[in-house]
Short mmCIF file of C-alpha atoms in Angstrom, two decimals:
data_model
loop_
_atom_site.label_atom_id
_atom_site.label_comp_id
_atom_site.label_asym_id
_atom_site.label_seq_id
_atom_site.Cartn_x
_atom_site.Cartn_y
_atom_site.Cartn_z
CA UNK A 1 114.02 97.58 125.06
CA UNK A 2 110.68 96.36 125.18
CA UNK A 3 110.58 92.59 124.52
CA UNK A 4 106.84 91.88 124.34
CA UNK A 5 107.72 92.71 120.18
CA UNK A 6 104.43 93.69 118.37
CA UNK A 7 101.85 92.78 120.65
CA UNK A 8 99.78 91.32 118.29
CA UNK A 9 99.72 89.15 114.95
CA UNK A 10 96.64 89.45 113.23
CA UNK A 11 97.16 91.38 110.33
CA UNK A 12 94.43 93.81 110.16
CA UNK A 13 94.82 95.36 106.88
CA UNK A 14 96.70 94.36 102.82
CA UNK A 15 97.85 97.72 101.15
CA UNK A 16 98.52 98.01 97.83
CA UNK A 17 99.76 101.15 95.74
CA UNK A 18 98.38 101.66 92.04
CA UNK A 19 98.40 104.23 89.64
CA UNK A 20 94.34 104.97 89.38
CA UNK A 21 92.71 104.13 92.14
CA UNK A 22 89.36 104.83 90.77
CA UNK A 23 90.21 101.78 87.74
CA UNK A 24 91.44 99.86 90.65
CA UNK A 25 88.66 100.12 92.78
CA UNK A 26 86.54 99.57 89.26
CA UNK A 27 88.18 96.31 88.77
CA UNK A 28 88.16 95.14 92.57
CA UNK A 29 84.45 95.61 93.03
CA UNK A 30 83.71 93.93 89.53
CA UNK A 31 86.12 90.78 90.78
CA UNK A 32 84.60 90.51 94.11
CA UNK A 33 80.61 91.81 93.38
CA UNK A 34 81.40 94.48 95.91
CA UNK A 35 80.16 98.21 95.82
CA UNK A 36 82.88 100.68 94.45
CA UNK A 37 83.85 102.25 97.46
CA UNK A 38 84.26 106.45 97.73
CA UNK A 39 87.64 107.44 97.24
CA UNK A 40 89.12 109.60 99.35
CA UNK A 41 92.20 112.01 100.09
CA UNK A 42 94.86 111.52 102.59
CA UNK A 43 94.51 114.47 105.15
CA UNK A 44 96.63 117.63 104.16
CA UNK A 45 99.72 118.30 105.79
CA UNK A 46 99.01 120.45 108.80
CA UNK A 47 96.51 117.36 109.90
CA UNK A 48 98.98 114.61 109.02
CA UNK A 49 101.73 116.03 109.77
CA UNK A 50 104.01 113.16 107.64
CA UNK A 51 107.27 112.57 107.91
CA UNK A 52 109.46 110.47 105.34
CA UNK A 53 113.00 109.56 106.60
CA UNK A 54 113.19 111.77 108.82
CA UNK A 55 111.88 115.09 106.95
CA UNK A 56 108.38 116.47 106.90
CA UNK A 57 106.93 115.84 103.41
CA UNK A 58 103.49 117.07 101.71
CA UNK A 59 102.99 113.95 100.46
CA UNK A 60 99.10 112.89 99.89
CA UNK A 61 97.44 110.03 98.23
CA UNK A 62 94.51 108.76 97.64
CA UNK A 63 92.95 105.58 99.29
CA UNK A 64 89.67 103.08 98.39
CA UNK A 65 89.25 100.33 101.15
CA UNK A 66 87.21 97.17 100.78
CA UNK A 67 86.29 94.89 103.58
CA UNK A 68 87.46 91.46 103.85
CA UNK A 69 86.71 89.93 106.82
CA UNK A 70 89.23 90.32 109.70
CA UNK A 71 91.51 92.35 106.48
CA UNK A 72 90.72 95.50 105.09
CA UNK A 73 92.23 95.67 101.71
CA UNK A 74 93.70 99.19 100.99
CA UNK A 75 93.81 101.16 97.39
CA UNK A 76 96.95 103.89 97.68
CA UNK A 77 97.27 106.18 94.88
CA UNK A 78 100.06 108.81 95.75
CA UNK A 79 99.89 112.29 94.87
CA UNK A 80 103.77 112.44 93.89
CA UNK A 81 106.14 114.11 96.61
CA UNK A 82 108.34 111.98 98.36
CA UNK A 83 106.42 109.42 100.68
CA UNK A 84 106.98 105.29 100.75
CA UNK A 85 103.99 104.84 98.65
CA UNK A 86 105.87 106.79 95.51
CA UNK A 87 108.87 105.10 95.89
CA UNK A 88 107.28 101.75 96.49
CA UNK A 89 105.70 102.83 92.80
CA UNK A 90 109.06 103.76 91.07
CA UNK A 91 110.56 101.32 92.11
CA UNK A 92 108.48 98.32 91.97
CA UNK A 93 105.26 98.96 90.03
CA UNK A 94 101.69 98.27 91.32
CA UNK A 95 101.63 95.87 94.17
CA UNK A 96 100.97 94.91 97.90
CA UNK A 97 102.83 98.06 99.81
CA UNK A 98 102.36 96.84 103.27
CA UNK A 99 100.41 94.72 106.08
CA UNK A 100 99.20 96.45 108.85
CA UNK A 101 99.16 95.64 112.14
CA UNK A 102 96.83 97.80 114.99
CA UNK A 103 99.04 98.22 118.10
CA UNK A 104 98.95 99.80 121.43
CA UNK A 105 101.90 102.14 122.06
CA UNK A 106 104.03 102.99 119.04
CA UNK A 107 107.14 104.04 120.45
CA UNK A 108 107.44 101.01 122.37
CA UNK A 109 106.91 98.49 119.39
CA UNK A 110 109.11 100.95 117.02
CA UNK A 111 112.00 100.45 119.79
CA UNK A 112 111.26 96.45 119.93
CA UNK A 113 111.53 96.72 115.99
CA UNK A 114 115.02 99.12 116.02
CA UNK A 115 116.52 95.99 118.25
CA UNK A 116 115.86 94.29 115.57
CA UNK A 117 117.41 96.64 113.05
CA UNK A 118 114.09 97.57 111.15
CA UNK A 119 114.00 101.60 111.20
CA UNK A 120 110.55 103.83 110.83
CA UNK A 121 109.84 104.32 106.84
CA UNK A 122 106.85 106.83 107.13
CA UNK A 123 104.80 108.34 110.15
CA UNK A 124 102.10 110.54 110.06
CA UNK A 125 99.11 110.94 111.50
CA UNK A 126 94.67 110.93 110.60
CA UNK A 127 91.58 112.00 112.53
CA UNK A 128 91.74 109.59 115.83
CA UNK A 129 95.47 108.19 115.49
CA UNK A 130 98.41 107.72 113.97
CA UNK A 131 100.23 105.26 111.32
CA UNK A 132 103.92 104.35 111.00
CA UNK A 133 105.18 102.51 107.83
CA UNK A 134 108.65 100.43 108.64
CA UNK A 135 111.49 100.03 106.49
CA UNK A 136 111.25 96.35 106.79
CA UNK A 137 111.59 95.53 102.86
CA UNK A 138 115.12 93.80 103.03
CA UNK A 139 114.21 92.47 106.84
CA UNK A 140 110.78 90.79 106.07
CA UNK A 141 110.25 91.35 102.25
CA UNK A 142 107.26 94.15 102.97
CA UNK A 143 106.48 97.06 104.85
CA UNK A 144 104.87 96.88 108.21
CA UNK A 145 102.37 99.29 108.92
CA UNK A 146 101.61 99.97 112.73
CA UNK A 147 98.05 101.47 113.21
CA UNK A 148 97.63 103.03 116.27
CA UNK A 149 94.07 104.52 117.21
CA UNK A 150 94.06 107.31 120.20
CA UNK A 151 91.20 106.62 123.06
CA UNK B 1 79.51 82.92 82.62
CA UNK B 2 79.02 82.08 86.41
CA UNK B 3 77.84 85.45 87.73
CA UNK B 4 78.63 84.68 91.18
CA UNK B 5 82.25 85.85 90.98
CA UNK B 6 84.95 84.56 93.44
CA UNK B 7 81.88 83.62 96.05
CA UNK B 8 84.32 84.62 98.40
CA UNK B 9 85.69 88.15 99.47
CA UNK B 10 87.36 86.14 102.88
CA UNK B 11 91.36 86.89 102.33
CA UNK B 12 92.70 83.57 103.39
CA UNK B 13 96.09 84.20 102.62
CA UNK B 14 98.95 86.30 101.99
CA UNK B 15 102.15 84.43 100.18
CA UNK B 16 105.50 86.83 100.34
CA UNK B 17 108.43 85.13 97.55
CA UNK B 18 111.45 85.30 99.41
CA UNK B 19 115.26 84.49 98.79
CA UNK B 20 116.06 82.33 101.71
CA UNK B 21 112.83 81.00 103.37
CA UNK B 22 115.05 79.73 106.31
CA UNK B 23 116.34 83.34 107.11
CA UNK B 24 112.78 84.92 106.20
CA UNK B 25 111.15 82.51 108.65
CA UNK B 26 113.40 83.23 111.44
CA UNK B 27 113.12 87.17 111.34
CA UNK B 28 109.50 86.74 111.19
CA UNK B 29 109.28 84.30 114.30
CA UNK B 30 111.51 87.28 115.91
CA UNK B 31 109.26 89.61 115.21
CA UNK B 32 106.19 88.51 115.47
CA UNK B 33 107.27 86.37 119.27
CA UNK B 34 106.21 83.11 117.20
CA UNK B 35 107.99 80.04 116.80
CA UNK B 36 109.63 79.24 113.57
CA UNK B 37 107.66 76.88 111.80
CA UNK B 38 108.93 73.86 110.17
CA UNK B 39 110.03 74.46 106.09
CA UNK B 40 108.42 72.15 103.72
CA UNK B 41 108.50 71.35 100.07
CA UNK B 42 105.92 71.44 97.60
CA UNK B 43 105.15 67.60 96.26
CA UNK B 44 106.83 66.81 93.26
CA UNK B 45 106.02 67.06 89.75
CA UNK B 46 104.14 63.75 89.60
CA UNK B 47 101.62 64.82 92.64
CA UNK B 48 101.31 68.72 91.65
CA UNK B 49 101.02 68.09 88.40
CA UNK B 50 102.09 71.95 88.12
CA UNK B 51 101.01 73.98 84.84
CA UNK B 52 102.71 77.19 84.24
CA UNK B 53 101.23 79.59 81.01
CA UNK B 54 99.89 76.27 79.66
CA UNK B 55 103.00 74.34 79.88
CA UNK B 56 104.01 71.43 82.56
CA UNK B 57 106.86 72.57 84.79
CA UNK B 58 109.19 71.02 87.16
CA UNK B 59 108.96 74.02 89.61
CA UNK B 60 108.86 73.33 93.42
CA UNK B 61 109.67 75.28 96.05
CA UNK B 62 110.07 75.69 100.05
CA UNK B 63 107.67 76.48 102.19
CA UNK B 64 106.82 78.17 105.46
CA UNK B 65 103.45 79.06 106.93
CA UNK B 66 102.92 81.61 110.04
CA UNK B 67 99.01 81.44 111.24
CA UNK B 68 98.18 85.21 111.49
CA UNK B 69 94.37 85.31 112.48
CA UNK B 70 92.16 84.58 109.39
CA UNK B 71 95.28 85.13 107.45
CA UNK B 72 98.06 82.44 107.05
CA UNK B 73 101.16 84.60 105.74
CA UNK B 74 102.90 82.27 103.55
CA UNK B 75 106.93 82.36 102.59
CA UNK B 76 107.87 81.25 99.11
CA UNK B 77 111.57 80.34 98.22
CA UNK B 78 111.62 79.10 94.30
CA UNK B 79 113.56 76.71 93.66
CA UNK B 80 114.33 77.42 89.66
CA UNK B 81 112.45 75.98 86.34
CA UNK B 82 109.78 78.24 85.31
CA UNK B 83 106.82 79.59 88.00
CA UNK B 84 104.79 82.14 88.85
CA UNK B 85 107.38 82.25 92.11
CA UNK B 86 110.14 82.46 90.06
CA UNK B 87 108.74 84.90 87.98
CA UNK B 88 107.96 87.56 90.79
CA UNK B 89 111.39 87.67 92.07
CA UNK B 90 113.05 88.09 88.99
CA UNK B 91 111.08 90.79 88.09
CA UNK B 92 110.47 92.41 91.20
CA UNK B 93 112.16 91.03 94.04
CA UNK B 94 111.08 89.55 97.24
CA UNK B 95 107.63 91.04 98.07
CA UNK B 96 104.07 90.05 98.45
CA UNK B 97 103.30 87.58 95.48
CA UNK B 98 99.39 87.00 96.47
CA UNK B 99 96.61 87.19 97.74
CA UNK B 100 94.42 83.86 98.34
CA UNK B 101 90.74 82.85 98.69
CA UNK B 102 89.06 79.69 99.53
CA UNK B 103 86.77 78.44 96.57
CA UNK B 104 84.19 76.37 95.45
CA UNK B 105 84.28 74.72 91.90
CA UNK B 106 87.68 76.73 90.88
CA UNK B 107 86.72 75.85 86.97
CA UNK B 108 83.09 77.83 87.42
CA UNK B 109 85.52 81.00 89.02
CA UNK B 110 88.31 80.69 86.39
CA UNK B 111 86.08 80.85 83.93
CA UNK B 112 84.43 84.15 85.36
CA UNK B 113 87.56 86.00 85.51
CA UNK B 114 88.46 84.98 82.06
CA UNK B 115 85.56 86.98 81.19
CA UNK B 116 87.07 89.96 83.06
CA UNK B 117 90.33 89.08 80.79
CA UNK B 118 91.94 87.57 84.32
CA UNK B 119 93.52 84.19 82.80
CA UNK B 120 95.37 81.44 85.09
CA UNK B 121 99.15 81.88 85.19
CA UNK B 122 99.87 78.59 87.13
CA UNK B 123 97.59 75.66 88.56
CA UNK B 124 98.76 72.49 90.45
CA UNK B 125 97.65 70.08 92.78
CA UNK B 126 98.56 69.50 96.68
CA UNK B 127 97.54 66.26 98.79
CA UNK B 128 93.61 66.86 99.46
CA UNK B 129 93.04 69.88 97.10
CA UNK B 130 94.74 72.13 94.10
CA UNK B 131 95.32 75.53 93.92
CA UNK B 132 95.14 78.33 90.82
CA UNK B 133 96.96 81.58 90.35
CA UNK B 134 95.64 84.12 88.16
CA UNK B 135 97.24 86.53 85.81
CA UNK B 136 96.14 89.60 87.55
CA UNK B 137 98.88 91.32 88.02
CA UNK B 138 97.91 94.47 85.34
CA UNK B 139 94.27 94.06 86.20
CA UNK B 140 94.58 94.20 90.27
CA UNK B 141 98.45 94.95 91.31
CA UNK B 142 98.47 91.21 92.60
CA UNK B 143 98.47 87.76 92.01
CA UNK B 144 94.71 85.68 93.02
CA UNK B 145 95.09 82.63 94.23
CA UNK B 146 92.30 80.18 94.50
CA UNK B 147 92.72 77.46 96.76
CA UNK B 148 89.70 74.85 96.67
CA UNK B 149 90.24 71.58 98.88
CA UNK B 150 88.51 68.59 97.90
CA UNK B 151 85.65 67.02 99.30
#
């Protein structure tokens, strides 16, 4: 097991899912005097190639990201199928999904995490890297996201 | 109305309401290689002066704070009478409660959210500054907290 955990703790990114991102995003950039950003879609499933606990899924959303300084603040509306975000939704309304965390090697941190009993959620992958969503809710009381860009 | 908004679109903070702050804490340290910080109480009713939906409460509750780059990640444990805290975990179990910014003149900002139909939910005081938390839950998916520390 590797033992040098996370590598990092400077959370690099606040998710939240909600039911219309395009009100959200609305509503955030009236609150904060920010432009509305574009909203766009997840990529489709031969590019992201998601898997949800342990089965490929179609699952898509669609996401609206503001900068906040060192934190990106992430709008997730999900497209139904089964995926984290929807079940994050059904379960517990609109709210703050996950922090993110960018990290360097993925399997190693997601072995460092299994030590610890904290299995992988969600992983699937965008143009330049990958992202995998941990089942951390009853561990740490939200999902970690690990955000891994490719050189 | 103040039409400079927030002032502020700096996340400062991310608060997680948790069950057992003293178990929370621990896993987190784990995780994240840090040590476990000390757990501290909020100051009684007579220094916070705590207002919940209009009313004076006897709320407190334990405290632990994790420095995560810009972003302090706060952990909540409620300890009963009637809070914002309190609130969240009934409803919706442990999670991420809110999401805080640094503010100047928190009457000038509460009163421009009002105009967005944002209203406070809980206000109280803390040695050296006070802090508010809004009611915008339906309007953003999260709790704002404004945290303004006194000259």
């Amino acid at each position: 097991m590797d033992t040098k955990g996370l590598g990092t703790n400077m959370i690099c990114q606040v998710g939240l899912v909600v039911r219309d991102v395009e009100a959200s995003a609305k509503m955030y950039s009236q609150v904060f005097g920010m432009p509305k950003p574009d909203v766009r879609i997840t990529d489709e499933a031969s590019i992201a190639r998601t898997m949800y606990r342990g089965k490929p899924t179609s699952a898509r959303a669609k996401l609206a990201f503001f900068d906040m300084g060192q934190v990106t603040l992430e709008l997730i509306e999900p497209l139904g199928a089964p995926s984290t975000w929807q079940e994050f939704l059904d379960e517990k309304g609109e709210g703050v999904h996950h922090i993110a965390f960018r990290v360097k090697g993925t399997d190693e941190v997601v072995a460092f995490l299994s030590g610890k009993g904290i299995e992988v959620a969600q992983q699937g992958h965008y143009t330049g890297g990958m992202y995998t969503y941990l089942d951390s809710g009853s561990a740490l009381g939200v999902v970690l996201e690990l955000l891994e860009d490719f050189a």
